[in-house]
PDB file of C-alpha atoms in Angstrom:
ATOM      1  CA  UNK A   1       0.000   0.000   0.000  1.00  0.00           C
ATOM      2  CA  UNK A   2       2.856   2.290   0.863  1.00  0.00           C
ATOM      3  CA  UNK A   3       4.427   1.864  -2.409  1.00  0.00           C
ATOM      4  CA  UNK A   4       3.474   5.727  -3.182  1.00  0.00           C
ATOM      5  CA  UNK A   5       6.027   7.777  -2.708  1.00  0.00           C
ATOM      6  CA  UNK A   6       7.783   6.744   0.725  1.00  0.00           C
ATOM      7  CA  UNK A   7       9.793   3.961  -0.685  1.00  0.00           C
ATOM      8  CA  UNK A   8      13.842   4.825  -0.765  1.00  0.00           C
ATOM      9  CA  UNK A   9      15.405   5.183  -3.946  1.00  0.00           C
ATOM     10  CA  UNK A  10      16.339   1.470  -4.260  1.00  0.00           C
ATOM     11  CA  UNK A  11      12.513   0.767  -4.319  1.00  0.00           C
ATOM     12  CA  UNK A  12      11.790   3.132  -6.814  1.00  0.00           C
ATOM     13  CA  UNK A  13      14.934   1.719  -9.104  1.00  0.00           C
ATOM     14  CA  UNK A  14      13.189  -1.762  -8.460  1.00  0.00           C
ATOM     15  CA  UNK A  15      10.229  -1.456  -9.908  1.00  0.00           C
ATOM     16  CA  UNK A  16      10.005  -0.608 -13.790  1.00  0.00           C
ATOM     17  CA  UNK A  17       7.805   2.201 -13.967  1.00  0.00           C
ATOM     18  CA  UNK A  18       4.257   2.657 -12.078  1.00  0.00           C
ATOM     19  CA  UNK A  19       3.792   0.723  -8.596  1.00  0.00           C
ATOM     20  CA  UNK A  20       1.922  -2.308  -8.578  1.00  0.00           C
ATOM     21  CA  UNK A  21      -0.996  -0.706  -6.460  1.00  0.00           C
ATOM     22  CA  UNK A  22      -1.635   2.219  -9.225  1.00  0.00           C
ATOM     23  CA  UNK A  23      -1.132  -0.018 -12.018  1.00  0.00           C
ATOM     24  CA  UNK A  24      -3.662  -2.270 -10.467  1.00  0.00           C
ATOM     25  CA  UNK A  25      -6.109   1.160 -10.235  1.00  0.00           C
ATOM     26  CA  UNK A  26      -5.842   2.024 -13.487  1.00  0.00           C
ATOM     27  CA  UNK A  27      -6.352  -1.584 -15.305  1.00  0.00           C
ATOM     28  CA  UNK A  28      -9.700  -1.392 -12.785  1.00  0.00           C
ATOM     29  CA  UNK A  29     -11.103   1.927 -14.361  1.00  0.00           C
ATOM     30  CA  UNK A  30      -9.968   0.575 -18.345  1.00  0.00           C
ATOM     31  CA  UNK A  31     -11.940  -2.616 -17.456  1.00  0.00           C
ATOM     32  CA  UNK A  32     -15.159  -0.483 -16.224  1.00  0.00           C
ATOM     33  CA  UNK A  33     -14.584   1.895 -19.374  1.00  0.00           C
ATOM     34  CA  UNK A  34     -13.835  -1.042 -21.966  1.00  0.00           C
ATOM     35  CA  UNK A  35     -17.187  -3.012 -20.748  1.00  0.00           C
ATOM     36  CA  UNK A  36     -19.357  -0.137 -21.131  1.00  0.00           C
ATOM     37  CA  UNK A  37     -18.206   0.886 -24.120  1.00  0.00           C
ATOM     38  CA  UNK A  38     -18.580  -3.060 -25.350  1.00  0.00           C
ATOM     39  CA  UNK A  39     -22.095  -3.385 -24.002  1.00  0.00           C
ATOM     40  CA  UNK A  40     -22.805   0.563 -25.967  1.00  0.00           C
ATOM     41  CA  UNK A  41     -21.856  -1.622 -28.744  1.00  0.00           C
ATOM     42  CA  UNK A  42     -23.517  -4.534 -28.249  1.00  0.00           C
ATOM     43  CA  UNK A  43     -20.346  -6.332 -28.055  1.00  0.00           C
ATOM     44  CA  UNK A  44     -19.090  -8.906 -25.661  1.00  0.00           C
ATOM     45  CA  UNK A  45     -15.676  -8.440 -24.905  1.00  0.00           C
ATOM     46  CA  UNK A  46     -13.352 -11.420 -23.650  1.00  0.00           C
ATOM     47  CA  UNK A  47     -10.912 -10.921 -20.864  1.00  0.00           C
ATOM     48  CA  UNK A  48      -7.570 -11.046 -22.689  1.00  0.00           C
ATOM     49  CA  UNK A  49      -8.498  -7.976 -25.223  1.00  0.00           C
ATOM     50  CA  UNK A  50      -9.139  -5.969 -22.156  1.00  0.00           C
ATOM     51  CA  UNK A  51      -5.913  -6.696 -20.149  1.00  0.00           C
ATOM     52  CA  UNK A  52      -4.389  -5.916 -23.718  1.00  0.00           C
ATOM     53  CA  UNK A  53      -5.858  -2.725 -23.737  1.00  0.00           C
ATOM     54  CA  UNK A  54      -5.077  -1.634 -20.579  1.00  0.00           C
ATOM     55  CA  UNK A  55      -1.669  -2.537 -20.873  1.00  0.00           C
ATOM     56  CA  UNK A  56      -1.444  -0.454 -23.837  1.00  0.00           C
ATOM     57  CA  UNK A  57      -3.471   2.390 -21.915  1.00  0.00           C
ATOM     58  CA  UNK A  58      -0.650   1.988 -19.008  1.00  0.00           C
ATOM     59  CA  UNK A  59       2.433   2.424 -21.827  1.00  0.00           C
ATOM     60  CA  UNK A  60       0.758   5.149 -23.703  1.00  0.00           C
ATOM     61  CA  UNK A  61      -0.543   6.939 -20.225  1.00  0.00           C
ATOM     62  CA  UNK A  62       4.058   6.348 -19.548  1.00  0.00           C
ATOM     63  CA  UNK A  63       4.308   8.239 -22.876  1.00  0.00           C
ATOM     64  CA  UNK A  64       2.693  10.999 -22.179  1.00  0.00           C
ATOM     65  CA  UNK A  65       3.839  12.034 -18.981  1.00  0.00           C
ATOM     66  CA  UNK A  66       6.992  12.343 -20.470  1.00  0.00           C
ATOM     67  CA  UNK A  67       5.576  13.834 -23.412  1.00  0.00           C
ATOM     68  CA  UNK A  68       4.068  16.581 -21.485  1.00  0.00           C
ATOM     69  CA  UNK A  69       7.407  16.949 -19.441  1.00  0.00           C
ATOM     70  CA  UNK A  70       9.134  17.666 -22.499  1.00  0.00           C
ATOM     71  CA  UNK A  71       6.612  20.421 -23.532  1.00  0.00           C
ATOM     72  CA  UNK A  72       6.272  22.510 -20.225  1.00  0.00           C
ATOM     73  CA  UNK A  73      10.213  22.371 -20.360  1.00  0.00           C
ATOM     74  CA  UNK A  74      10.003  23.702 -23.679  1.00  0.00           C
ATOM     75  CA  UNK A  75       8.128  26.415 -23.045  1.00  0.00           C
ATOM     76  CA  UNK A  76       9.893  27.197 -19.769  1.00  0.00           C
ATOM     77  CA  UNK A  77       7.651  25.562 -17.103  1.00  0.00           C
ATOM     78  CA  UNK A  78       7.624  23.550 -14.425  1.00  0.00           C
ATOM     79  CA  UNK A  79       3.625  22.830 -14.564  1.00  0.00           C
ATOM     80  CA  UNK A  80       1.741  20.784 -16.965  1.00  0.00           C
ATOM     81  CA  UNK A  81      -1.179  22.982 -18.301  1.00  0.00           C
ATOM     82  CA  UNK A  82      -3.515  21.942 -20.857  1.00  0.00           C
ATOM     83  CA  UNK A  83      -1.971  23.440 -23.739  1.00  0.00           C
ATOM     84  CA  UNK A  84       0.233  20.292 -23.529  1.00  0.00           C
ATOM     85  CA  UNK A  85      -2.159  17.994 -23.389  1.00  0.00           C
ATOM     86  CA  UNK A  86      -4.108  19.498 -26.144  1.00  0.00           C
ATOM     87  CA  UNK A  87      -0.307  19.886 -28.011  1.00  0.00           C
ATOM     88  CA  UNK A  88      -0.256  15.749 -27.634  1.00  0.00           C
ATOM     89  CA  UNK A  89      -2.476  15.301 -29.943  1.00  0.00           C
ATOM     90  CA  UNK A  90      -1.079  17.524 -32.480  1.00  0.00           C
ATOM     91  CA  UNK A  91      -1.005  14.705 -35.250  1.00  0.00           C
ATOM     92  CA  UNK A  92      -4.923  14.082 -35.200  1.00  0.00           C
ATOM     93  CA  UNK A  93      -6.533  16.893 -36.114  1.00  0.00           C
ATOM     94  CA  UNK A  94      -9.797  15.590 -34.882  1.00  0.00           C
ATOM     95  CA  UNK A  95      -8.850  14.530 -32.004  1.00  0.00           C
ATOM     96  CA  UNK A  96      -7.019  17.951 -31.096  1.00  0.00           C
ATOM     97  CA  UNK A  97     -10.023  19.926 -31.729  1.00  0.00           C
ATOM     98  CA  UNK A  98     -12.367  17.529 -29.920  1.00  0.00           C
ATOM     99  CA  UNK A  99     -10.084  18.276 -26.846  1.00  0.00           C
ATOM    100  CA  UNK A 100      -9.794  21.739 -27.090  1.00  0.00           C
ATOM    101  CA  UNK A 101     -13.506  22.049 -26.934  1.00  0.00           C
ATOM    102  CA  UNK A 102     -13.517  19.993 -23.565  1.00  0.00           C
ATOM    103  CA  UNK A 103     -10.575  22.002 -22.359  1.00  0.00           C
ATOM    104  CA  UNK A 104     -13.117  25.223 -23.419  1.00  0.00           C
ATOM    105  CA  UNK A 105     -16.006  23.495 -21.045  1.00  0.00           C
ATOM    106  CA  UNK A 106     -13.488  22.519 -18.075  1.00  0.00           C
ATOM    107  CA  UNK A 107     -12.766  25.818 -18.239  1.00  0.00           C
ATOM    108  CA  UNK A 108     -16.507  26.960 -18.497  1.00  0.00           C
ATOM    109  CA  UNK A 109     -17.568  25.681 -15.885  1.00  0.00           C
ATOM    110  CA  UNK A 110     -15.098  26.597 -12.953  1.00  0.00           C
ATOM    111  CA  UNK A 111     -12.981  29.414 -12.673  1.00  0.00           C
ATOM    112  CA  UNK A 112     -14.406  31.977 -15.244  1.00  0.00           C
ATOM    113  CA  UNK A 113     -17.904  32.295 -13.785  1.00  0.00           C
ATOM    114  CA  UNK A 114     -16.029  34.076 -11.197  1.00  0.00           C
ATOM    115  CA  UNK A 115     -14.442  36.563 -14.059  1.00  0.00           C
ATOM    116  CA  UNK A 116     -17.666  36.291 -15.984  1.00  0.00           C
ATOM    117  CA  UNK A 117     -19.069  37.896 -12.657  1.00  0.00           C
ATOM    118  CA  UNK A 118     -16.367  40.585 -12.249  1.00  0.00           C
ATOM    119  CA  UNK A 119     -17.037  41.562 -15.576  1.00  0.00           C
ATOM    120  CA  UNK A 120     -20.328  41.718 -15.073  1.00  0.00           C
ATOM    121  CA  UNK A 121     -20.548  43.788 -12.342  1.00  0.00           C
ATOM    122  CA  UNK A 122     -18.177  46.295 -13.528  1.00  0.00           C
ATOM    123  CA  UNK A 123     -20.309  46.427 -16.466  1.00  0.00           C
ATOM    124  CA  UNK A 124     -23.091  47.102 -14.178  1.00  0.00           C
ATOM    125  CA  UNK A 125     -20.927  50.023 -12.605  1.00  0.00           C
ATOM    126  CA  UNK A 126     -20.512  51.680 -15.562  1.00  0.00           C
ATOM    127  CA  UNK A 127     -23.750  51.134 -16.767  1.00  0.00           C
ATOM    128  CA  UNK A 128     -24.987  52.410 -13.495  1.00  0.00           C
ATOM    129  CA  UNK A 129     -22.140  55.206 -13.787  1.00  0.00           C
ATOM    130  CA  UNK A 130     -23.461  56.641 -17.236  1.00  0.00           C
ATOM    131  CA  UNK A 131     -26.854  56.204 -16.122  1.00  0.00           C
ATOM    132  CA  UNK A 132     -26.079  58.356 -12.928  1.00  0.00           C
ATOM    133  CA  UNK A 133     -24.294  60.689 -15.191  1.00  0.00           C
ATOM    134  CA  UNK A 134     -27.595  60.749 -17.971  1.00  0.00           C
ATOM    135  CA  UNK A 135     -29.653  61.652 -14.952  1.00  0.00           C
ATOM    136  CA  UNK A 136     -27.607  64.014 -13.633  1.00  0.00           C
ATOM    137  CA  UNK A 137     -27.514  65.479 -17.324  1.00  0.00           C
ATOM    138  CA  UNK A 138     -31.286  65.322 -17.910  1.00  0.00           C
ATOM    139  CA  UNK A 139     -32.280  67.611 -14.928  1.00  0.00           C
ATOM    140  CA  UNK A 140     -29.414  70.189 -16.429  1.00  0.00           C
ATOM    141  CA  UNK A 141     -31.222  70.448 -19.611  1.00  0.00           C
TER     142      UNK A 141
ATOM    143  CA  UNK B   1     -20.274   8.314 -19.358  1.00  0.00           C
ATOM    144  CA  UNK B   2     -19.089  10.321 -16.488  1.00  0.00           C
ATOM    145  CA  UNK B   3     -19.077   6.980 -14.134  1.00  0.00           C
ATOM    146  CA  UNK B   4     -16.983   5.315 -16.427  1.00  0.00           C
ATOM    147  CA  UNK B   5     -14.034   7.688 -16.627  1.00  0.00           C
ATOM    148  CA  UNK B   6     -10.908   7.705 -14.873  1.00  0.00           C
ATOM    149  CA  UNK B   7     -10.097   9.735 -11.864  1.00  0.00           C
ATOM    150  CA  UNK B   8      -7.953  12.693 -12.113  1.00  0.00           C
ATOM    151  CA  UNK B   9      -5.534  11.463  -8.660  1.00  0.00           C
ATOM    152  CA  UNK B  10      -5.359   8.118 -10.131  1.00  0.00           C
ATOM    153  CA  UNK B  11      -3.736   9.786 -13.261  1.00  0.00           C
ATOM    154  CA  UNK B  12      -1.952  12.354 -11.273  1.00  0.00           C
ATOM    155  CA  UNK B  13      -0.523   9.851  -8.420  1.00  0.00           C
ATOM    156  CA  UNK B  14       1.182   7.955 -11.881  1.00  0.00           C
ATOM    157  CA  UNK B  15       2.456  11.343 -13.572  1.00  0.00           C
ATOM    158  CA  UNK B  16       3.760  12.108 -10.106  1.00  0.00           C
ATOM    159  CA  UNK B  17       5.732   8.681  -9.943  1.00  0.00           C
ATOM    160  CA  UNK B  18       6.957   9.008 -13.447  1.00  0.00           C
ATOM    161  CA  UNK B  19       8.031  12.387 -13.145  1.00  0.00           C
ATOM    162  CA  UNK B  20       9.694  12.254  -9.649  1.00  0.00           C
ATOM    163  CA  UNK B  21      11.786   8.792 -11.213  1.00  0.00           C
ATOM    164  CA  UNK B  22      13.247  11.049 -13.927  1.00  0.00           C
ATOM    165  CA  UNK B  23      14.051  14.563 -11.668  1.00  0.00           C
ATOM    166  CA  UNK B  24      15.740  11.802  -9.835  1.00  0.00           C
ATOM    167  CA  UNK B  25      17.659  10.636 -12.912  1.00  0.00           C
ATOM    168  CA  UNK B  26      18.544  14.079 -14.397  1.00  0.00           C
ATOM    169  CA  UNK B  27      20.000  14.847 -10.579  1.00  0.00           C
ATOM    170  CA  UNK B  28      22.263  11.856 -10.889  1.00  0.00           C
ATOM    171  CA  UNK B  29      23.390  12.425 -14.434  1.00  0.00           C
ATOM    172  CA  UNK B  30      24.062  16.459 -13.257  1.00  0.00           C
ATOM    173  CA  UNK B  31      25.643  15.372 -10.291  1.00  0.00           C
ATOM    174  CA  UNK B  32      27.908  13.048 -12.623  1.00  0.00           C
ATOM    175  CA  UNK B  33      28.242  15.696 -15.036  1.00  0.00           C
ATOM    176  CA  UNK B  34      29.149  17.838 -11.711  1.00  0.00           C
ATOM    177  CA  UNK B  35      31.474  15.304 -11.105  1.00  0.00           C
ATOM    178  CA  UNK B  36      33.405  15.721 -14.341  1.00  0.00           C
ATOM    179  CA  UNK B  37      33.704  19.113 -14.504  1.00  0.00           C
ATOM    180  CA  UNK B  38      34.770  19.828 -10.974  1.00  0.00           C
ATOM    181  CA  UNK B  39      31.777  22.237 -10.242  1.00  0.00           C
ATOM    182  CA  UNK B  40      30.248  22.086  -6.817  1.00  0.00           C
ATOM    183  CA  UNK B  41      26.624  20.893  -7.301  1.00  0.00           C
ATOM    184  CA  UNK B  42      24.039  22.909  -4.674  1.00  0.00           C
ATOM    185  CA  UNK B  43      21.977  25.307  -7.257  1.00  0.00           C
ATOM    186  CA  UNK B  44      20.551  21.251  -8.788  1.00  0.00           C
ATOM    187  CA  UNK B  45      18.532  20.656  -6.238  1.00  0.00           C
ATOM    188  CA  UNK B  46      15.859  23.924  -7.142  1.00  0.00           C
ATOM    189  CA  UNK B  47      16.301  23.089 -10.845  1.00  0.00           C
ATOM    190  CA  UNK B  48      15.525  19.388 -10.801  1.00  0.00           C
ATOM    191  CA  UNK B  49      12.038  19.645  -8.801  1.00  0.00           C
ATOM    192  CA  UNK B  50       9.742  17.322 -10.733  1.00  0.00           C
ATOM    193  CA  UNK B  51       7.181  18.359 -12.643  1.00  0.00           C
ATOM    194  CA  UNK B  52       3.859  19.135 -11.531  1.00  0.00           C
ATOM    195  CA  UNK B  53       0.418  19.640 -13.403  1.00  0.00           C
ATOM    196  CA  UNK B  54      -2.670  21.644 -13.264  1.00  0.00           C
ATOM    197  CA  UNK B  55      -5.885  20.314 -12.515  1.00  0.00           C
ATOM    198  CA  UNK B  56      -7.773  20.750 -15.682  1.00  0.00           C
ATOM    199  CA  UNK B  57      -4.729  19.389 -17.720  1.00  0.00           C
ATOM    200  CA  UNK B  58      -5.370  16.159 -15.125  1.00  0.00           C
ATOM    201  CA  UNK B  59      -8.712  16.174 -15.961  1.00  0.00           C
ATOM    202  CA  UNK B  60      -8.247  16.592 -20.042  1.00  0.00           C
ATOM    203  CA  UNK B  61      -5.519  13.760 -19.720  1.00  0.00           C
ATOM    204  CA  UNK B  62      -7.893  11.524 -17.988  1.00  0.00           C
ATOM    205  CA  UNK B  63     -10.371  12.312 -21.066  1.00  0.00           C
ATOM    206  CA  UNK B  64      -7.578  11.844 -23.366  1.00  0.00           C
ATOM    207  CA  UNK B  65      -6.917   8.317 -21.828  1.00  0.00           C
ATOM    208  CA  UNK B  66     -10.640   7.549 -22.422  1.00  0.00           C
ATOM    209  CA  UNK B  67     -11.392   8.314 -25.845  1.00  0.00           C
ATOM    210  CA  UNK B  68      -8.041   6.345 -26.518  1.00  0.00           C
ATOM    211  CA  UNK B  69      -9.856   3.226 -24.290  1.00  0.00           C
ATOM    212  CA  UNK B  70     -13.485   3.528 -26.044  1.00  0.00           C
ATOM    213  CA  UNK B  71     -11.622   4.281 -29.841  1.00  0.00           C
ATOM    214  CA  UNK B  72      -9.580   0.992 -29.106  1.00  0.00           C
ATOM    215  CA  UNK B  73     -13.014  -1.305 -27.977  1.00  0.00           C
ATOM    216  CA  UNK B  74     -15.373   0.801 -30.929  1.00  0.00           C
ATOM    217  CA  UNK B  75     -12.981   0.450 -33.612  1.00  0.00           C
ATOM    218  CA  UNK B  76     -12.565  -3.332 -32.544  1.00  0.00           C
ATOM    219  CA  UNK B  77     -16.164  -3.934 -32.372  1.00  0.00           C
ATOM    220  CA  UNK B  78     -16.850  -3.032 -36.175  1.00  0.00           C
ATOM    221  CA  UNK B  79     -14.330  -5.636 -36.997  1.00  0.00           C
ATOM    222  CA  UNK B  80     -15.878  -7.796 -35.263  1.00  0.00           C
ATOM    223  CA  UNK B  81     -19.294  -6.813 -36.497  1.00  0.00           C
ATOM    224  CA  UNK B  82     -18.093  -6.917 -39.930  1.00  0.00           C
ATOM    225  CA  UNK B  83     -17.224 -10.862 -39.413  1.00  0.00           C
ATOM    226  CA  UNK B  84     -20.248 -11.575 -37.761  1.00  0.00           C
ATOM    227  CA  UNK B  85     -18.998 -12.049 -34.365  1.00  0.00           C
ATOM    228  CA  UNK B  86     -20.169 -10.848 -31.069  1.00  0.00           C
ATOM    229  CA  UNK B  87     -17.368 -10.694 -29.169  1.00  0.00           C
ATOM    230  CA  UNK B  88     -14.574  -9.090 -29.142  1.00  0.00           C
ATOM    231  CA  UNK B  89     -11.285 -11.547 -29.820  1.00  0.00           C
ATOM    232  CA  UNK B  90      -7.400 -10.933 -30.289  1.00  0.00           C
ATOM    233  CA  UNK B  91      -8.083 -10.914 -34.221  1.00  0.00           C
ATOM    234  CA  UNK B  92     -10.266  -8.262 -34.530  1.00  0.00           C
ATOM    235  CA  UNK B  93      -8.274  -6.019 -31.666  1.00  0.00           C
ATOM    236  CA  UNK B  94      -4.418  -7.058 -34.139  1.00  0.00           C
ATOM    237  CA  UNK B  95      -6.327  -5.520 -36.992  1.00  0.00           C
ATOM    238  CA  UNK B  96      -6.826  -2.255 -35.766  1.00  0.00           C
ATOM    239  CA  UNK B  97      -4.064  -1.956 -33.630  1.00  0.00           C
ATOM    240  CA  UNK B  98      -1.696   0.094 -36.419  1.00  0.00           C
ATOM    241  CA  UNK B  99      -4.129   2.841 -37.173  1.00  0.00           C
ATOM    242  CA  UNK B 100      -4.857   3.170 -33.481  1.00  0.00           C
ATOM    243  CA  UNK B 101      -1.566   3.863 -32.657  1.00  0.00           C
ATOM    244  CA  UNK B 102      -0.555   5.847 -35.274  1.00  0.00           C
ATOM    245  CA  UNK B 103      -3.243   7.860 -34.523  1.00  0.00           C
ATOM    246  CA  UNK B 104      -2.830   8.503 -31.207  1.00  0.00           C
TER     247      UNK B 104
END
């Protein structure tokens, strides 16, 4: 359970890549998103394909860390943001723009109702500025 | 769909892993490097902290790592479809295994 990050640097050597314990939660979420997907299909899928899958999953989730590494460093950062992701997937054009538009919703939905609300409300001062300033105007005329 | 996806610390807790193994290695090679050149090592330890990642890129990896999951099983499943089989088997997942990973 501890195999985290608390192990020395011998245990991390050991291993290959991933710990057991993550690499066992991720084949459990491919399994639960390979059968669903089967059954939307109306497919039965047997168990071999789906360790198959998962192992490929596992090397191409490997890939892209380091992908991603390679592309913050590039552009002078030490944090992942989504523009690498989204960079990733630079080769299918489809599948780029079909991230970018969940990137657009992720961002939707959190932070920038805050700004959308900032905005707002300044917009609401200065519309409630000029119409002080058309009242104040009226009476002068 | 949302049930079936993965979970953004899962994905993290891996990147995490991956990327602390390789600050690791880069350390060793500078401090080998350090070694060679006869230049006292002590500014490495700010420049190798491992990488780190922002939520929403977790969360657009994680839907990354699904569409390449359901592409792999949907693209499978017309194979199999086309041969008149309902299940899934090793054939039919061999067949489109080269356009799946040359597009992704």
């Amino acid at each position: 359970m501890e195999g985290g990050g608390h192990g020395s640097d011998a245990d991390r050597e050991e291993d290959d890549s991933v710990s057991d314990h993550l690499k066992d939660r991720f084949r459990l979420s491919v399994i639960s998103i390979a059968e669903a997907e089967a059954k939307k299909n109306g497919m039965e899928i047997s168990e071999p394909i789906v360790t198959c899958i998962s192992d490929l999953a596992l090397h191409y989730t490997e890939q892209l860390a380091k992908e991603f590494e390679l592309f913050a460093q590039h552009a002078g950062r030490k944090t992942v943001y989504t523009d690498d992701v989204i960079l990733s997937a630079h080769r299918n054009e489809h599948l780029s723009t079909l991230l970018r538009s969940f990137c657009n919703d992720l961002k939707a939905k959190e932070p920038q109702s805050e700004r959308k609300r900032k905005k707002v409300s300044k917009k609401e001062d200065k519309a409630t500025a000029s119409a002080s300033a058309s009242v104040i105007h009226i009476p002068d005329v | 769909m949302e049930e079936n996806a993965f979970d953004p610390d899962l994905i993290h807790a891996i990147f995490k892993q991956l990327w602390k193994r390789r600050a690791l290695e880069r350390e060793k090679n500078e401090n080998l490097d350090a070694m060679d050149c006869e230049v006292g090592p002590g500014t490495s330890n700010k420049r190798n902290r491992p990488t780190s990642a922002h939520a929403n890129a977790l969360k657009l990896s994680c839907e990354l790592l699904r569409i390449f999951i359901s592409e792999a099983v949907q693209r499978a499943a017309t194979i199999a479809e086309a041969e008149g089989s309902a299940r899934i088997e090793a054939t039919h997942l061999e067949r489109i295994l080269p356009q799946l990973l040359l597009d992704f």
